[in-house]
PDB file of C-alpha atoms in Angstrom:
ATOM      1  CA  MET J   8       0.022   0.154  -0.168  1.00 54.00           C
ATOM      2  CA  SER J   9       2.916   2.233   0.843  1.00 54.00           C
ATOM      3  CA  ALA J  10       4.846   1.751  -2.477  1.00 59.00           C
ATOM      4  CA  SER J  11       6.303   5.021  -4.047  1.00 58.00           C
ATOM      5  CA  ALA J  12       4.202   6.742  -6.945  1.00 59.00           C
ATOM      6  CA  SER J  13       7.367   8.460  -8.493  1.00 61.00           C
ATOM      7  CA  GLY J  14       7.914   6.159 -11.537  1.00 55.00           C
ATOM      8  CA  THR J  15      10.687   6.495 -14.033  1.00 54.00           C
ATOM      9  CA  VAL J  16      12.370   9.181 -16.051  1.00 51.00           C
ATOM     10  CA  ALA J  17      10.479   7.847 -19.168  1.00 59.00           C
ATOM     11  CA  GLU J  18       7.383   7.568 -17.334  1.00 61.00           C
ATOM     12  CA  PRO J  19       6.764   9.636 -14.613  1.00 60.00           C
ATOM     13  CA  GLY J  20       4.010   8.895 -12.054  1.00 63.00           C
ATOM     14  CA  ARG J  21       1.208  11.001 -11.227  1.00 65.00           C
ATOM     15  CA  ASN J  22      -0.412  12.244  -8.232  1.00 65.00           C
ATOM     16  CA  VAL J  23       3.071  11.953  -6.618  1.00 71.00           C
ATOM     17  CA  ARG J  24       2.766  14.453  -3.882  1.00 71.00           C
ATOM     18  CA  GLN J  25      -0.860  13.068  -2.725  1.00 75.00           C
ATOM     19  CA  LYS J  26       0.611   9.520  -2.772  1.00 74.00           C
ATOM     20  CA  ALA J  27       3.576  10.648  -0.430  1.00 77.00           C
ATOM     21  CA  GLY J  28       0.893  11.836   1.920  1.00 78.00           C
ATOM     22  CA  LEU J  29      -1.129   8.825   1.786  1.00 76.00           C
ATOM     23  CA  ASN J  30       1.913   7.029   2.479  1.00 76.00           C
ATOM     24  CA  ARG J  31       2.885   8.968   5.518  1.00 80.00           C
ATOM     25  CA  ALA J  32      -0.886   8.536   6.900  1.00 77.00           C
ATOM     26  CA  ILE J  33      -0.685   4.714   6.443  1.00 75.00           C
ATOM     27  CA  LEU J  34       2.729   4.282   8.088  1.00 77.00           C
ATOM     28  CA  ASP J  35       1.883   6.724  11.377  1.00 76.00           C
ATOM     29  CA  LYS J  36      -1.093   4.745  12.065  1.00 74.00           C
ATOM     30  CA  GLY J  37       0.808   2.174  14.129  1.00 77.00           C
ATOM     31  CA  TRP J  38      -0.467  -0.941  12.891  1.00 79.00           C
ATOM     32  CA  HIS J  39       1.725  -2.816  15.574  1.00 81.00           C
ATOM     33  CA  ARG J  40       0.149  -0.931  18.242  1.00 84.00           C
ATOM     34  CA  LEU J  41      -3.580  -2.015  17.138  1.00 84.00           C
ATOM     35  CA  GLU J  42      -2.291  -5.649  17.041  1.00 87.00           C
ATOM     36  CA  LEU J  43      -0.729  -5.222  20.574  1.00 89.00           C
ATOM     37  CA  ALA J  44      -4.025  -3.967  21.540  1.00 89.00           C
ATOM     38  CA  LEU J  45      -6.271  -6.596  20.223  1.00 91.00           C
ATOM     39  CA  THR J  46      -3.793  -8.983  21.968  1.00 92.00           C
ATOM     40  CA  ASN J  47      -4.077  -7.485  25.629  1.00 93.00           C
ATOM     41  CA  ALA J  48      -7.862  -7.433  24.903  1.00 93.00           C
ATOM     42  CA  ALA J  49      -7.993 -11.146  23.808  1.00 92.00           C
ATOM     43  CA  ARG J  50      -6.448 -12.074  27.009  1.00 93.00           C
ATOM     44  CA  TYR J  51      -9.207 -10.590  29.102  1.00 90.00           C
ATOM     45  CA  THR J  52     -11.973 -12.075  27.056  1.00 91.00           C
ATOM     46  CA  GLY J  53     -10.359 -15.404  26.391  1.00 89.00           C
ATOM     47  CA  THR J  54     -10.086 -15.284  22.826  1.00 87.00           C
ATOM     48  CA  ARG J  55      -6.917 -15.363  20.637  1.00 84.00           C
ATOM     49  CA  VAL J  56      -5.709 -13.163  17.840  1.00 87.00           C
ATOM     50  CA  VAL J  57      -4.728 -15.171  14.697  1.00 87.00           C
ATOM     51  CA  LYS J  58      -2.608 -13.690  11.994  1.00 87.00           C
ATOM     52  CA  VAL J  59      -3.422 -14.631   8.475  1.00 87.00           C
ATOM     53  CA  ASN J  60      -1.378 -13.926   5.379  1.00 88.00           C
ATOM     54  CA  PRO J  61      -3.478 -11.563   3.374  1.00 87.00           C
ATOM     55  CA  ALA J  62      -1.654 -12.897   0.032  1.00 90.00           C
ATOM     56  CA  TYR J  63      -4.236 -13.618  -2.934  1.00 92.00           C
ATOM     57  CA  THR J  64      -7.144 -13.250  -0.506  1.00 92.00           C
ATOM     58  CA  SER J  65      -8.797 -10.529  -2.983  1.00 91.00           C
ATOM     59  CA  GLN J  66      -8.124 -13.051  -5.809  1.00 92.00           C
ATOM     60  CA  ARG J  67      -9.161 -16.045  -4.598  1.00 94.00           C
ATOM     61  CA  CYS J  68     -12.908 -17.461  -5.009  1.00 94.00           C
ATOM     62  CA  SER J  69     -14.408 -18.226  -1.575  1.00 93.00           C
ATOM     63  CA  ALA J  70     -16.742 -20.736  -2.992  1.00 93.00           C
ATOM     64  CA  CYS J  71     -14.507 -23.049  -5.180  1.00 92.00           C
ATOM     65  CA  GLY J  72     -11.080 -21.685  -4.378  1.00 92.00           C
ATOM     66  CA  PHE J  73      -9.691 -20.664  -8.001  1.00 93.00           C
ATOM     67  CA  VAL J  74      -7.223 -17.903  -7.837  1.00 93.00           C
ATOM     68  CA  THR J  75      -6.736 -15.664 -11.018  1.00 92.00           C
ATOM     69  CA  GLU J  76      -6.138 -12.082 -11.242  1.00 90.00           C
ATOM     70  CA  GLY J  77      -8.971 -11.761 -13.492  1.00 91.00           C
ATOM     71  CA  ASN J  78     -11.468 -13.012 -10.669  1.00 91.00           C
ATOM     72  CA  ARG J  79     -11.311  -9.267  -9.199  1.00 90.00           C
ATOM     73  CA  GLU J  80     -12.808  -7.307 -12.328  1.00 88.00           C
ATOM     74  CA  SER J  81     -12.831  -4.063 -10.423  1.00 88.00           C
ATOM     75  CA  GLN J  82     -12.452  -2.501  -7.074  1.00 88.00           C
ATOM     76  CA  ALA J  83     -15.778  -3.816  -6.028  1.00 91.00           C
ATOM     77  CA  VAL J  84     -16.689  -6.492  -8.275  1.00 94.00           C
ATOM     78  CA  PHE J  85     -15.690 -10.107  -7.759  1.00 94.00           C
ATOM     79  CA  ARG J  86     -16.813 -12.806 -10.504  1.00 94.00           C
ATOM     80  CA  CYS J  87     -14.882 -16.158 -10.565  1.00 94.00           C
ATOM     81  CA  LYS J  88     -13.628 -17.103 -13.828  1.00 94.00           C
ATOM     82  CA  ALA J  89     -13.552 -20.997 -12.886  1.00 93.00           C
ATOM     83  CA  PRO J  90     -15.098 -23.254 -15.509  1.00 92.00           C
ATOM     84  CA  GLY J  91     -18.801 -23.767 -13.671  1.00 92.00           C
ATOM     85  CA  CYS J  92     -18.350 -21.700 -10.819  1.00 92.00           C
ATOM     86  CA  GLY J  93     -19.422 -18.302 -11.770  1.00 88.00           C
ATOM     87  CA  HIS J  94     -19.344 -16.753  -8.032  1.00 93.00           C
ATOM     88  CA  ARG J  95     -20.249 -13.376  -8.048  1.00 94.00           C
ATOM     89  CA  ASP J  96     -19.803 -11.191  -4.742  1.00 94.00           C
ATOM     90  CA  HIS J  97     -18.482  -7.756  -3.558  1.00 94.00           C
ATOM     91  CA  ALA J  98     -14.730  -7.950  -3.603  1.00 93.00           C
ATOM     92  CA  ASP J  99     -14.011  -6.966  -0.130  1.00 93.00           C
ATOM     93  CA  VAL J 100     -16.638  -9.593   1.266  1.00 95.00           C
ATOM     94  CA  ASN J 101     -15.342 -12.395  -0.803  1.00 94.00           C
ATOM     95  CA  ALA J 102     -11.908 -11.666   0.949  1.00 93.00           C
ATOM     96  CA  ALA J 103     -13.330 -11.345   4.104  1.00 94.00           C
ATOM     97  CA  LYS J 104     -14.666 -14.637   3.664  1.00 95.00           C
ATOM     98  CA  ASN J 105     -11.207 -16.165   2.641  1.00 93.00           C
ATOM     99  CA  ILE J 106      -9.485 -14.312   5.738  1.00 92.00           C
ATOM    100  CA  LYS J 107     -11.958 -15.780   7.963  1.00 91.00           C
ATOM    101  CA  ALA J 108     -11.505 -19.407   6.396  1.00 90.00           C
ATOM    102  CA  ALA J 109      -7.779 -19.159   6.701  1.00 88.00           C
ATOM    103  CA  GLY J 110      -8.258 -18.035  10.360  1.00 86.00           C
ATOM    104  CA  HIS J 111     -10.576 -21.075  11.014  1.00 84.00           C
ATOM    105  CA  ALA J 112      -7.877 -23.301   9.529  1.00 82.00           C
ATOM    106  CA  VAL J 113      -5.242 -22.556  11.999  1.00 73.00           C
ATOM    107  CA  SER J 114      -5.062 -25.956  13.820  1.00 54.00           C
ATOM    108  CA  ALA J 115      -4.905 -26.635  17.340  1.00 50.00           C
ATOM    109  CA  CYS J 116      -1.244 -26.603  17.612  1.00 54.00           C
ATOM    110  CA  GLY J 117      -1.142 -23.042  16.363  1.00 58.00           C
ATOM    111  CA  ASP J 118       0.681 -23.390  12.994  1.00 57.00           C
ATOM    112  CA  LEU J 119      -1.348 -22.350   9.457  1.00 51.00           C
ATOM    113  CA  GLY J 120      -2.654 -25.816   8.723  1.00 49.00           C
ATOM    114  CA  THR J 121      -0.268 -25.983   5.421  1.00 51.00           C
ATOM    115  CA  SER J 122       1.247 -29.280   6.370  1.00 54.00           C
ATOM    116  CA  ARG J 123       1.257 -31.755   9.493  1.00 53.00           C
ATOM    117  CA  SER J 124       2.479 -29.898  12.680  1.00 55.00           C
ATOM    118  CA  VAL J 125       5.801 -30.555  13.992  1.00 55.00           C
ATOM    119  CA  LYS J 126       4.235 -30.659  17.326  1.00 53.00           C
ATOM    120  CA  GLN J 127       2.279 -33.924  16.722  1.00 53.00           C
ATOM    121  CA  GLU J 128       3.369 -37.177  16.959  1.00 51.00           C
ATOM    122  CA  PRO J 129       4.329 -39.018  13.897  1.00 52.00           C
ATOM    123  CA  VAL J 130       1.874 -41.080  12.312  1.00 51.00           C
ATOM    124  CA  SER J 131       2.926 -44.465  13.322  1.00 47.00           C
ATOM    125  CA  ARG J 132       2.535 -43.501  16.918  1.00 47.00           C
ATOM    126  CA  ALA J 133      -0.527 -41.447  16.466  1.00 45.00           C
ATOM    127  CA  THR J 134      -2.342 -44.357  14.505  1.00 46.00           C
ATOM    128  CA  GLY J 135      -0.427 -47.594  15.492  1.00 49.00           C
ATOM    129  CA  ARG J 136       0.176 -48.178  11.802  1.00 52.00           C
ATOM    130  CA  THR J 137       3.410 -48.157  10.169  1.00 51.00           C
ATOM    131  CA  PRO J 138       4.191 -45.327   7.816  1.00 54.00           C
ATOM    132  CA  SER J 139       4.236 -46.185   4.024  1.00 52.00           C
TER     133      SER J 139
END
């Protein structure tokens, strides 16, 4: 969000001064302080804060999981381009559904559920079967 808008010598950027002001405002907000406040509040309410990687959440279909840059037609319109899906939603609502699903996918051991947790016993101990 806070990338420079200056462009190059051949193609100079537009609205550079406004973008610099926006960058300053974004960086001054202190997102880390918000995270600390949420974590502190979660301790008292018995909940927990789960950090989710936001990569591709606005391009992933919340119905079928298909990811492509073309899914997000505009700032507000999301339409899945997967054959047979055609899911339509507001782009931010679709991204919020993906973030919620990723937060719920966090396993009980605290890892992101992308592979088997190193904190769990090997398959042979857990099931009594030898790994194949």
